PDB file of C-alpha atoms in Angstrom:
ATOM      1  CA  MET A   1      17.621  -7.301  10.765  1.00  0.00           C
ATOM      2  CA  ILE A   2      16.414  -4.151  12.489  1.00  0.00           C
ATOM      3  CA  TYR A   3      12.841  -4.085  13.788  1.00  0.00           C
ATOM      4  CA  GLU A   4      11.265  -1.004  15.333  1.00  0.00           C
ATOM      5  CA  THR A   5       7.766   0.169  16.214  1.00  0.00           C
ATOM      6  CA  ILE A   6       6.985   3.860  15.746  1.00  0.00           C
ATOM      7  CA  ASP A   7       3.972   5.718  17.139  1.00  0.00           C
ATOM      8  CA  LEU A   8       3.469   8.269  14.380  1.00  0.00           C
ATOM      9  CA  TYR A   9       1.319  10.541  16.538  1.00  0.00           C
ATOM     10  CA  ASP A  10       4.040  10.649  19.170  1.00  0.00           C
ATOM     11  CA  TYR A  11       6.787  11.109  16.574  1.00  0.00           C
ATOM     12  CA  PHE A  12       5.064  14.101  14.975  1.00  0.00           C
ATOM     13  CA  GLY A  13       3.765  15.493  18.280  1.00  0.00           C
ATOM     14  CA  VAL A  14       0.129  15.224  17.215  1.00  0.00           C
ATOM     15  CA  GLU A  15      -2.852  14.621  19.482  1.00  0.00           C
ATOM     16  CA  ARG A  16      -4.606  11.342  18.831  1.00  0.00           C
ATOM     17  CA  LYS A  17      -8.143  12.660  19.326  1.00  0.00           C
ATOM     18  CA  GLY A  18      -9.489   9.120  19.636  1.00  0.00           C
ATOM     19  CA  ALA A  19      -7.345   7.525  16.914  1.00  0.00           C
ATOM     20  CA  THR A  20      -6.213   4.012  17.803  1.00  0.00           C
ATOM     21  CA  GLY A  21      -3.838   3.383  14.894  1.00  0.00           C
ATOM     22  CA  GLY A  22      -0.980   5.308  13.359  1.00  0.00           C
ATOM     23  CA  ILE A  23       1.568   2.655  14.322  1.00  0.00           C
ATOM     24  CA  LEU A  24       4.412   1.946  11.920  1.00  0.00           C
ATOM     25  CA  SER A  25       6.447  -1.260  12.096  1.00  0.00           C
ATOM     26  CA  VAL A  26       9.893  -0.981  10.516  1.00  0.00           C
ATOM     27  CA  TYR A  27      11.684  -3.945   8.940  1.00  0.00           C
ATOM     28  CA  THR A  28      15.111  -3.222   7.514  1.00  0.00           C
ATOM     29  CA  ARG A  29      18.435  -4.978   7.148  1.00  0.00           C
ATOM     30  CA  SER A  30      21.455  -4.493   9.353  1.00  0.00           C
ATOM     31  CA  GLU A  31      24.450  -3.345   7.360  1.00  0.00           C
ATOM     32  CA  LEU A  32      27.273  -5.887   6.921  1.00  0.00           C
ATOM     33  CA  PHE A  33      30.572  -4.376   8.027  1.00  0.00           C
ATOM     34  CA  GLU A  34      32.498  -6.390   5.422  1.00  0.00           C
ATOM     35  CA  LEU A  35      30.595  -4.712   2.584  1.00  0.00           C
ATOM     36  CA  LYS A  36      29.927  -1.192   1.379  1.00  0.00           C
ATOM     37  CA  PRO A  37      26.627   0.183   2.727  1.00  0.00           C
ATOM     38  CA  LYS A  38      23.580  -0.251   0.513  1.00  0.00           C
ATOM     39  CA  LEU A  39      20.949   2.281  -0.506  1.00  0.00           C
ATOM     40  CA  ARG A  40      17.597   0.521  -0.644  1.00  0.00           C
ATOM     41  CA  PRO A  41      14.160   1.141  -2.063  1.00  0.00           C
ATOM     42  CA  ALA A  42      11.353   1.255   0.488  1.00  0.00           C
ATOM     43  CA  VAL A  43       7.764   0.069   0.564  1.00  0.00           C
ATOM     44  CA  LEU A  44       4.873   1.097   2.795  1.00  0.00           C
ATOM     45  CA  VAL A  45       2.589  -1.914   3.315  1.00  0.00           C
ATOM     46  CA  ILE A  46      -1.110  -1.182   3.944  1.00  0.00           C
ATOM     47  CA  PRO A  47      -3.208  -4.293   4.693  1.00  0.00           C
ATOM     48  CA  GLY A  48      -6.929  -4.534   4.007  1.00  0.00           C
ATOM     49  CA  GLY A  49      -9.850  -5.423   6.226  1.00  0.00           C
ATOM     50  CA  GLY A  50     -12.764  -3.299   5.051  1.00  0.00           C
ATOM     51  CA  TYR A  51     -11.663  -0.436   7.349  1.00  0.00           C
ATOM     52  CA  ASN A  52     -13.072  -2.629  10.156  1.00  0.00           C
ATOM     53  CA  MET A  53      -9.828  -4.476  10.927  1.00  0.00           C
ATOM     54  CA  VAL A  54      -6.215  -4.656   9.746  1.00  0.00           C
ATOM     55  CA  SER A  55      -5.549  -7.990   8.035  1.00  0.00           C
ATOM     56  CA  VAL A  56      -2.648  -9.991   9.469  1.00  0.00           C
ATOM     57  CA  ARG A  57      -2.017 -12.085   6.354  1.00  0.00           C
ATOM     58  CA  GLU A  58      -1.659  -8.939   4.244  1.00  0.00           C
ATOM     59  CA  GLY A  59       0.743  -7.331   6.705  1.00  0.00           C
ATOM     60  CA  GLU A  60       3.927  -8.828   8.105  1.00  0.00           C
ATOM     61  CA  PRO A  61       4.255 -11.669   5.522  1.00  0.00           C
ATOM     62  CA  VAL A  62       4.202  -9.045   2.767  1.00  0.00           C
ATOM     63  CA  ALA A  63       6.667  -6.781   4.588  1.00  0.00           C
ATOM     64  CA  LEU A  64       9.055  -9.709   5.085  1.00  0.00           C
ATOM     65  CA  ALA A  65       8.753 -10.707   1.427  1.00  0.00           C
ATOM     66  CA  PHE A  66       9.844  -7.217   0.401  1.00  0.00           C
ATOM     67  CA  LEU A  67      12.597  -7.268   3.025  1.00  0.00           C
ATOM     68  CA  ASN A  68      13.868 -10.513   1.491  1.00  0.00           C
ATOM     69  CA  ALA A  69      13.834  -8.799  -1.913  1.00  0.00           C
ATOM     70  CA  GLY A  70      16.192  -6.082  -0.660  1.00  0.00           C
ATOM     71  CA  TYR A  71      13.686  -3.436   0.402  1.00  0.00           C
ATOM     72  CA  SER A  72      13.279  -1.626   3.665  1.00  0.00           C
ATOM     73  CA  ALA A  73       9.660  -2.353   4.575  1.00  0.00           C
ATOM     74  CA  PHE A  74       7.280  -0.289   6.684  1.00  0.00           C
ATOM     75  CA  LEU A  75       3.969  -1.767   7.833  1.00  0.00           C
ATOM     76  CA  LEU A  76       1.134   0.604   8.739  1.00  0.00           C
ATOM     77  CA  THR A  77      -1.455  -0.268  11.370  1.00  0.00           C
ATOM     78  CA  TYR A  78      -4.052   2.418  10.781  1.00  0.00           C
ATOM     79  CA  THR A  79      -7.149   3.428  12.710  1.00  0.00           C
ATOM     80  CA  VAL A  80     -10.216   1.393  11.728  1.00  0.00           C
ATOM     81  CA  LYS A  81     -13.951   1.889  12.212  1.00  0.00           C
ATOM     82  CA  THR A  82     -13.536   5.558  11.483  1.00  0.00           C
ATOM     83  CA  ARG A  83     -14.261   7.665   8.445  1.00  0.00           C
ATOM     84  CA  TYR A  84     -12.054   9.698   6.115  1.00  0.00           C
ATOM     85  CA  PRO A  85      -9.700  11.485   6.608  1.00  0.00           C
ATOM     86  CA  THR A  86      -8.203   9.777   9.699  1.00  0.00           C
ATOM     87  CA  PRO A  87      -6.715   6.708   7.922  1.00  0.00           C
ATOM     88  CA  LEU A  88      -5.397   8.911   5.099  1.00  0.00           C
ATOM     89  CA  GLY A  89      -3.737  11.263   7.590  1.00  0.00           C
ATOM     90  CA  GLU A  90      -1.952   8.316   9.200  1.00  0.00           C
ATOM     91  CA  ALA A  91      -0.784   6.974   5.835  1.00  0.00           C
ATOM     92  CA  LEU A  92       0.542  10.406   4.879  1.00  0.00           C
ATOM     93  CA  MET A  93       2.370  10.589   8.211  1.00  0.00           C
ATOM     94  CA  ALA A  94       3.932   7.214   7.418  1.00  0.00           C
ATOM     95  CA  MET A  95       5.164   8.441   4.039  1.00  0.00           C
ATOM     96  CA  ARG A  96       6.682  11.540   5.620  1.00  0.00           C
ATOM     97  CA  PHE A  97       8.321   9.458   8.333  1.00  0.00           C
ATOM     98  CA  ILE A  98       9.968   7.194   5.754  1.00  0.00           C
ATOM     99  CA  ARG A  99      11.436  10.105   3.815  1.00  0.00           C
ATOM    100  CA  GLU A 100      12.483  12.049   6.917  1.00  0.00           C
ATOM    101  CA  ASN A 101      14.353   8.972   8.149  1.00  0.00           C
ATOM    102  CA  ALA A 102      15.761   7.874   4.812  1.00  0.00           C
ATOM    103  CA  ASP A 103      19.354   8.288   5.985  1.00  0.00           C
ATOM    104  CA  LYS A 104      18.734   6.305   9.179  1.00  0.00           C
ATOM    105  CA  TYR A 105      17.308   3.339   7.265  1.00  0.00           C
ATOM    106  CA  CYS A 106      19.575   3.713   4.186  1.00  0.00           C
ATOM    107  CA  VAL A 107      16.524   4.335   2.011  1.00  0.00           C
ATOM    108  CA  ASP A 108      16.498   6.139  -1.329  1.00  0.00           C
ATOM    109  CA  PRO A 109      13.823   8.828  -0.737  1.00  0.00           C
ATOM    110  CA  GLU A 110      13.102   8.882  -4.470  1.00  0.00           C
ATOM    111  CA  LYS A 111      12.275   5.165  -4.501  1.00  0.00           C
ATOM    112  CA  VAL A 112       9.438   4.796  -2.011  1.00  0.00           C
ATOM    113  CA  ALA A 113       6.492   2.637  -3.079  1.00  0.00           C
ATOM    114  CA  THR A 114       3.170   1.938  -1.400  1.00  0.00           C
ATOM    115  CA  ILE A 115       1.322  -1.380  -1.565  1.00  0.00           C
ATOM    116  CA  GLY A 116      -2.257  -1.866  -0.463  1.00  0.00           C
ATOM    117  CA  PHE A 117      -4.702  -4.759  -0.379  1.00  0.00           C
ATOM    118  CA  SER A 118      -8.492  -4.488  -0.737  1.00  0.00           C
ATOM    119  CA  ALA A 119      -9.542  -1.601   1.562  1.00  0.00           C
ATOM    120  CA  GLY A 120      -5.813  -1.040   2.134  1.00  0.00           C
ATOM    121  CA  GLY A 121      -5.616  -0.700  -1.651  1.00  0.00           C
ATOM    122  CA  HIS A 122      -8.212   2.024  -1.389  1.00  0.00           C
ATOM    123  CA  LEU A 123      -6.117   3.782   1.249  1.00  0.00           C
ATOM    124  CA  ALA A 124      -2.979   3.369  -0.878  1.00  0.00           C
ATOM    125  CA  GLY A 125      -4.953   4.799  -3.788  1.00  0.00           C
ATOM    126  CA  LEU A 126      -5.910   7.817  -1.678  1.00  0.00           C
ATOM    127  CA  VAL A 127      -2.217   8.349  -0.901  1.00  0.00           C
ATOM    128  CA  ALA A 128      -1.250   7.999  -4.572  1.00  0.00           C
ATOM    129  CA  THR A 129      -3.856  10.592  -5.579  1.00  0.00           C
ATOM    130  CA  ALA A 130      -3.764  12.884  -2.536  1.00  0.00           C
ATOM    131  CA  THR A 131      -4.608  16.510  -3.235  1.00  0.00           C
ATOM    132  CA  LYS A 132      -2.620  19.483  -1.958  1.00  0.00           C
ATOM    133  CA  GLU A 133      -5.460  20.227   0.446  1.00  0.00           C
ATOM    134  CA  GLU A 134      -5.324  16.700   1.887  1.00  0.00           C
ATOM    135  CA  VAL A 135      -1.542  16.804   2.210  1.00  0.00           C
ATOM    136  CA  ASN A 136      -1.619  20.200   3.904  1.00  0.00           C
ATOM    137  CA  ALA A 137      -4.303  18.995   6.310  1.00  0.00           C
ATOM    138  CA  ALA A 138      -2.318  15.899   7.327  1.00  0.00           C
ATOM    139  CA  PRO A 139      -1.377  15.983  11.033  1.00  0.00           C
ATOM    140  CA  CYS A 140       2.393  16.255  10.668  1.00  0.00           C
ATOM    141  CA  LYS A 141       5.274  18.341   9.367  1.00  0.00           C
ATOM    142  CA  LYS A 142       5.194  19.544   5.784  1.00  0.00           C
ATOM    143  CA  GLU A 143       8.878  19.366   4.862  1.00  0.00           C
ATOM    144  CA  ARG A 144       8.768  16.021   3.043  1.00  0.00           C
ATOM    145  CA  SER A 145       6.706  14.822   0.112  1.00  0.00           C
ATOM    146  CA  THR A 146       4.029  12.213   0.729  1.00  0.00           C
ATOM    147  CA  ARG A 147       3.524  11.138  -2.894  1.00  0.00           C
ATOM    148  CA  PRO A 148       4.810   7.592  -3.482  1.00  0.00           C
ATOM    149  CA  ASN A 149       7.049   7.040  -6.488  1.00  0.00           C
ATOM    150  CA  ALA A 150       4.930   4.007  -7.378  1.00  0.00           C
ATOM    151  CA  VAL A 151       1.931   2.147  -5.985  1.00  0.00           C
ATOM    152  CA  VAL A 152       0.985  -1.541  -6.061  1.00  0.00           C
ATOM    153  CA  LEU A 153      -2.762  -2.147  -5.706  1.00  0.00           C
ATOM    154  CA  SER A 154      -3.884  -5.674  -4.892  1.00  0.00           C
ATOM    155  CA  TYR A 155      -7.571  -6.439  -5.528  1.00  0.00           C
ATOM    156  CA  PRO A 156      -8.258  -2.841  -4.452  1.00  0.00           C
ATOM    157  CA  VAL A 157     -11.510  -1.196  -3.512  1.00  0.00           C
ATOM    158  CA  VAL A 158     -11.531   1.680  -5.985  1.00  0.00           C
ATOM    159  CA  THR A 159     -14.996   2.996  -6.654  1.00  0.00           C
ATOM    160  CA  MET A 160     -17.679   4.120  -4.239  1.00  0.00           C
ATOM    161  CA  GLY A 161     -20.228   3.512  -7.005  1.00  0.00           C
ATOM    162  CA  ILE A 162     -22.279   0.463  -7.961  1.00  0.00           C
ATOM    163  CA  GLU A 163     -19.336  -1.956  -8.075  1.00  0.00           C
ATOM    164  CA  THR A 164     -17.944  -1.015  -4.670  1.00  0.00           C
ATOM    165  CA  HIS A 165     -17.525  -3.115  -1.536  1.00  0.00           C
ATOM    166  CA  GLY A 166     -20.402  -1.840   0.581  1.00  0.00           C
ATOM    167  CA  GLY A 167     -18.807  -2.371   3.989  1.00  0.00           C
ATOM    168  CA  THR A 168     -15.660  -0.495   3.024  1.00  0.00           C
ATOM    169  CA  ARG A 169     -17.673   2.389   1.568  1.00  0.00           C
ATOM    170  CA  ASP A 170     -19.913   2.661   4.620  1.00  0.00           C
ATOM    171  CA  VAL A 171     -17.005   2.969   7.055  1.00  0.00           C
ATOM    172  CA  ILE A 172     -14.710   5.308   5.151  1.00  0.00           C
ATOM    173  CA  SER A 173     -17.559   7.581   4.010  1.00  0.00           C
ATOM    174  CA  GLY A 174     -19.382   7.583   7.347  1.00  0.00           C
ATOM    175  CA  LYS A 175     -22.351   6.036   5.527  1.00  0.00           C
ATOM    176  CA  GLY A 176     -22.397   8.830   3.007  1.00  0.00           C
ATOM    177  CA  GLU A 177     -21.365  11.760   5.184  1.00  0.00           C
ATOM    178  CA  ILE A 178     -18.337  12.173   2.905  1.00  0.00           C
ATOM    179  CA  PRO A 179     -19.349  12.502  -0.784  1.00  0.00           C
ATOM    180  CA  TYR A 180     -18.674   9.275  -2.656  1.00  0.00           C
ATOM    181  CA  ASP A 181     -16.927  11.084  -5.515  1.00  0.00           C
ATOM    182  CA  THR A 182     -14.358  12.426  -3.030  1.00  0.00           C
ATOM    183  CA  LEU A 183     -13.405   8.850  -2.143  1.00  0.00           C
ATOM    184  CA  SER A 184     -13.702   7.154  -5.556  1.00  0.00           C
ATOM    185  CA  ILE A 185     -10.108   6.627  -6.653  1.00  0.00           C
ATOM    186  CA  GLU A 186     -10.986   6.473 -10.352  1.00  0.00           C
ATOM    187  CA  LYS A 187     -12.370  10.032 -10.053  1.00  0.00           C
ATOM    188  CA  ARG A 188      -9.243  11.280  -8.248  1.00  0.00           C
ATOM    189  CA  VAL A 189      -6.626  10.150 -10.779  1.00  0.00           C
ATOM    190  CA  SER A 190      -4.720  12.979 -12.443  1.00  0.00           C
ATOM    191  CA  LYS A 191      -1.489  13.338 -14.371  1.00  0.00           C
ATOM    192  CA  GLU A 192       0.222  13.837 -10.997  1.00  0.00           C
ATOM    193  CA  SER A 193      -0.864  10.428  -9.644  1.00  0.00           C
ATOM    194  CA  ALA A 194       1.762   7.797  -8.857  1.00  0.00           C
ATOM    195  CA  PRO A 195       2.322   5.082 -11.509  1.00  0.00           C
ATOM    196  CA  ALA A 196       0.462   1.897 -10.586  1.00  0.00           C
ATOM    197  CA  PHE A 197       0.790  -1.876 -10.723  1.00  0.00           C
ATOM    198  CA  ILE A 198      -2.741  -3.273 -10.390  1.00  0.00           C
ATOM    199  CA  TRP A 199      -3.821  -6.893 -10.013  1.00  0.00           C
ATOM    200  CA  HIS A 200      -7.133  -8.612  -9.387  1.00  0.00           C
ATOM    201  CA  THR A 201      -8.906 -11.920  -9.977  1.00  0.00           C
ATOM    202  CA  PHE A 202     -11.866 -12.389 -12.312  1.00  0.00           C
ATOM    203  CA  GLU A 203     -13.612 -14.598  -9.749  1.00  0.00           C
ATOM    204  CA  ASP A 204     -13.429 -12.079  -6.880  1.00  0.00           C
ATOM    205  CA  ASP A 205     -16.996 -11.960  -5.550  1.00  0.00           C
ATOM    206  CA  CYS A 206     -16.207  -9.579  -2.687  1.00  0.00           C
ATOM    207  CA  VAL A 207     -14.533  -6.655  -4.466  1.00  0.00           C
ATOM    208  CA  PRO A 208     -15.571  -6.955  -8.130  1.00  0.00           C
ATOM    209  CA  VAL A 209     -12.853  -6.904 -10.770  1.00  0.00           C
ATOM    210  CA  GLU A 210     -14.560  -3.842 -12.236  1.00  0.00           C
ATOM    211  CA  ASN A 211     -12.783  -1.826  -9.544  1.00  0.00           C
ATOM    212  CA  SER A 212      -9.394  -2.469 -11.116  1.00  0.00           C
ATOM    213  CA  LEU A 213     -10.758  -2.067 -14.652  1.00  0.00           C
ATOM    214  CA  LEU A 214     -12.214   1.335 -13.757  1.00  0.00           C
ATOM    215  CA  LEU A 215      -8.904   2.394 -12.254  1.00  0.00           C
ATOM    216  CA  ALA A 216      -6.884   1.246 -15.259  1.00  0.00           C
ATOM    217  CA  SER A 217      -9.220   3.208 -17.535  1.00  0.00           C
ATOM    218  CA  ALA A 218      -8.770   6.321 -15.383  1.00  0.00           C
ATOM    219  CA  TYR A 219      -4.984   5.933 -15.505  1.00  0.00           C
ATOM    220  CA  ARG A 220      -5.137   5.540 -19.266  1.00  0.00           C
ATOM    221  CA  SER A 221      -7.245   8.684 -19.626  1.00  0.00           C
ATOM    222  CA  ALA A 222      -4.834  10.654 -17.432  1.00  0.00           C
ATOM    223  CA  GLY A 223      -1.796   9.387 -19.338  1.00  0.00           C
ATOM    224  CA  VAL A 224      -0.197   7.927 -16.209  1.00  0.00           C
ATOM    225  CA  PRO A 225       1.800   4.673 -16.595  1.00  0.00           C
ATOM    226  CA  PHE A 226       0.224   1.521 -15.169  1.00  0.00           C
ATOM    227  CA  SER A 227       0.440  -2.255 -15.430  1.00  0.00           C
ATOM    228  CA  LEU A 228      -2.745  -4.325 -15.104  1.00  0.00           C
ATOM    229  CA  HIS A 229      -2.958  -8.070 -14.393  1.00  0.00           C
ATOM    230  CA  ILE A 230      -6.261  -9.948 -14.177  1.00  0.00           C
ATOM    231  CA  PHE A 231      -6.007 -13.595 -13.113  1.00  0.00           C
ATOM    232  CA  GLU A 232      -8.870 -15.905 -14.075  1.00  0.00           C
ATOM    233  CA  LYS A 233      -9.167 -17.928 -10.858  1.00  0.00           C
ATOM    234  CA  GLY A 234      -8.987 -16.994  -7.196  1.00  0.00           C
ATOM    235  CA  TRP A 235     -11.050 -15.647  -4.343  1.00  0.00           C
ATOM    236  CA  HIS A 236     -10.672 -12.342  -2.548  1.00  0.00           C
ATOM    237  CA  GLY A 237      -7.867 -11.797  -0.056  1.00  0.00           C
ATOM    238  CA  LEU A 238      -5.188 -14.107  -1.489  1.00  0.00           C
ATOM    239  CA  SER A 239      -2.325 -11.891  -0.280  1.00  0.00           C
ATOM    240  CA  LEU A 240       0.940 -13.534  -1.410  1.00  0.00           C
ATOM    241  CA  CYS A 241      -0.935 -16.737  -2.303  1.00  0.00           C
ATOM    242  CA  THR A 242       1.575 -18.898  -0.437  1.00  0.00           C
ATOM    243  CA  ALA A 243       1.286 -21.480   2.313  1.00  0.00           C
ATOM    244  CA  GLU A 244       2.039 -18.689   4.800  1.00  0.00           C
ATOM    245  CA  THR A 245      -1.004 -16.673   3.776  1.00  0.00           C
ATOM    246  CA  HIS A 246      -3.463 -19.282   2.447  1.00  0.00           C
ATOM    247  CA  ASN A 247      -5.171 -21.833   4.720  1.00  0.00           C
ATOM    248  CA  GLN A 248      -5.864 -24.253   1.872  1.00  0.00           C
ATOM    249  CA  TYR A 249      -2.784 -23.664  -0.235  1.00  0.00           C
ATOM    250  CA  GLU A 250      -2.029 -27.374  -0.586  1.00  0.00           C
ATOM    251  CA  GLN A 251      -5.600 -28.187  -1.602  1.00  0.00           C
ATOM    252  CA  ASP A 252      -5.895 -25.184  -3.921  1.00  0.00           C
ATOM    253  CA  ASN A 253      -2.518 -25.564  -5.600  1.00  0.00           C
ATOM    254  CA  GLU A 254      -4.121 -24.704  -8.928  1.00  0.00           C
ATOM    255  CA  LEU A 255      -4.102 -21.135  -7.600  1.00  0.00           C
ATOM    256  CA  ALA A 256      -0.366 -21.129  -6.926  1.00  0.00           C
ATOM    257  CA  TYR A 257       0.360 -19.346 -10.190  1.00  0.00           C
ATOM    258  CA  ILE A 258      -1.483 -16.279  -8.886  1.00  0.00           C
ATOM    259  CA  GLY A 259       1.364 -15.835  -6.420  1.00  0.00           C
ATOM    260  CA  LYS A 260       3.481 -14.803  -9.387  1.00  0.00           C
ATOM    261  CA  TRP A 261       1.926 -11.367  -9.053  1.00  0.00           C
ATOM    262  CA  PHE A 262       4.604 -10.603  -6.466  1.00  0.00           C
ATOM    263  CA  SER A 263       7.548 -11.331  -8.752  1.00  0.00           C
ATOM    264  CA  LEU A 264       5.788  -9.444 -11.557  1.00  0.00           C
ATOM    265  CA  ALA A 265       5.394  -6.451  -9.242  1.00  0.00           C
ATOM    266  CA  LEU A 266       9.053  -6.647  -8.216  1.00  0.00           C
ATOM    267  CA  ASP A 267      10.109  -6.734 -11.874  1.00  0.00           C
ATOM    268  CA  TRP A 268       7.858  -3.763 -12.645  1.00  0.00           C
ATOM    269  CA  LEU A 269       9.294  -1.799  -9.743  1.00  0.00           C
ATOM    270  CA  SER A 270      12.846  -2.758 -10.745  1.00  0.00           C
ATOM    271  CA  ALA A 271      12.185  -1.464 -14.253  1.00  0.00           C
ATOM    272  CA  ARG A 272      11.202   1.828 -12.617  1.00  0.00           C
ATOM    273  CA  GLY A 273      14.529   1.998 -10.768  1.00  0.00           C
ATOM    274  CA  PHE A 274      13.607   0.289  -7.497  1.00  0.00           C
ATOM    275  CA  THR A 275      16.913  -1.507  -7.041  1.00  0.00           C
ATOM    276  CA  VAL A 276      19.531  -1.861  -4.329  1.00  0.00           C
ATOM    277  CA  THR A 277      22.627   0.248  -4.995  1.00  0.00           C
ATOM    278  CA  VAL A 278      25.904   0.932  -3.232  1.00  0.00           C
ATOM    279  CA  ASN A 279      25.587   3.986  -0.980  1.00  0.00           C
ATOM    280  CA  GLU A 280      28.764   5.894  -1.831  1.00  0.00           C
TER     281      GLU A 280
END
């Protein structure tokens, strides 16, 4: 395995101006000299944390799960406790970095997905719906596309309206300094948005399930493909729902079936062409 840490501000020659994040961790496989080289899909992992922290359980365990599934995985540590557009700019830099270095990491630049959890789902949603103005304002080169080919949204914060997560909204909007409609993903969806796999739990009392329902409705209205999965049981922040990411996994084994979201997402991505191929 190859592991690298990239300072995106340094890579793109951009001043930090107080930003503390913009760090990309790279997890990819070493090529086996006995075999033909592989061309792999890639995934950008964006953990949650209400824009106040970057969740550990939604970070490296998820990246390693994708690595084990044949992906090259990239984990973004973004700047927290700051408003839009700083986190979005860092996520767009990460997408450009992946595509600019596709040859280095044996990545198919047309098979790059983004996965986000909770507030990280909101950030992934911003990336999936980024406007030309936002892309052009991102602090990096403009040669490569930033639009993911697919996005996986796990119990995402979507709306800045009544059903939002208040802490997430307060941070990313600067307590209303940025108009809520600008940051409400369901109001940003267009026919150009990346296809989405969305999952949530009915019992989530932190980020209401209405967030995912609103997003699915927006995707439907825009005519953009999506897959929606609502699980009956389960609290917020389940991540992979395994013993690695769940303190009470053994006691709450009735929730183990929720972990099937990951294999469902992999199957959905595979059906969209996210597969490992021989790099001729």
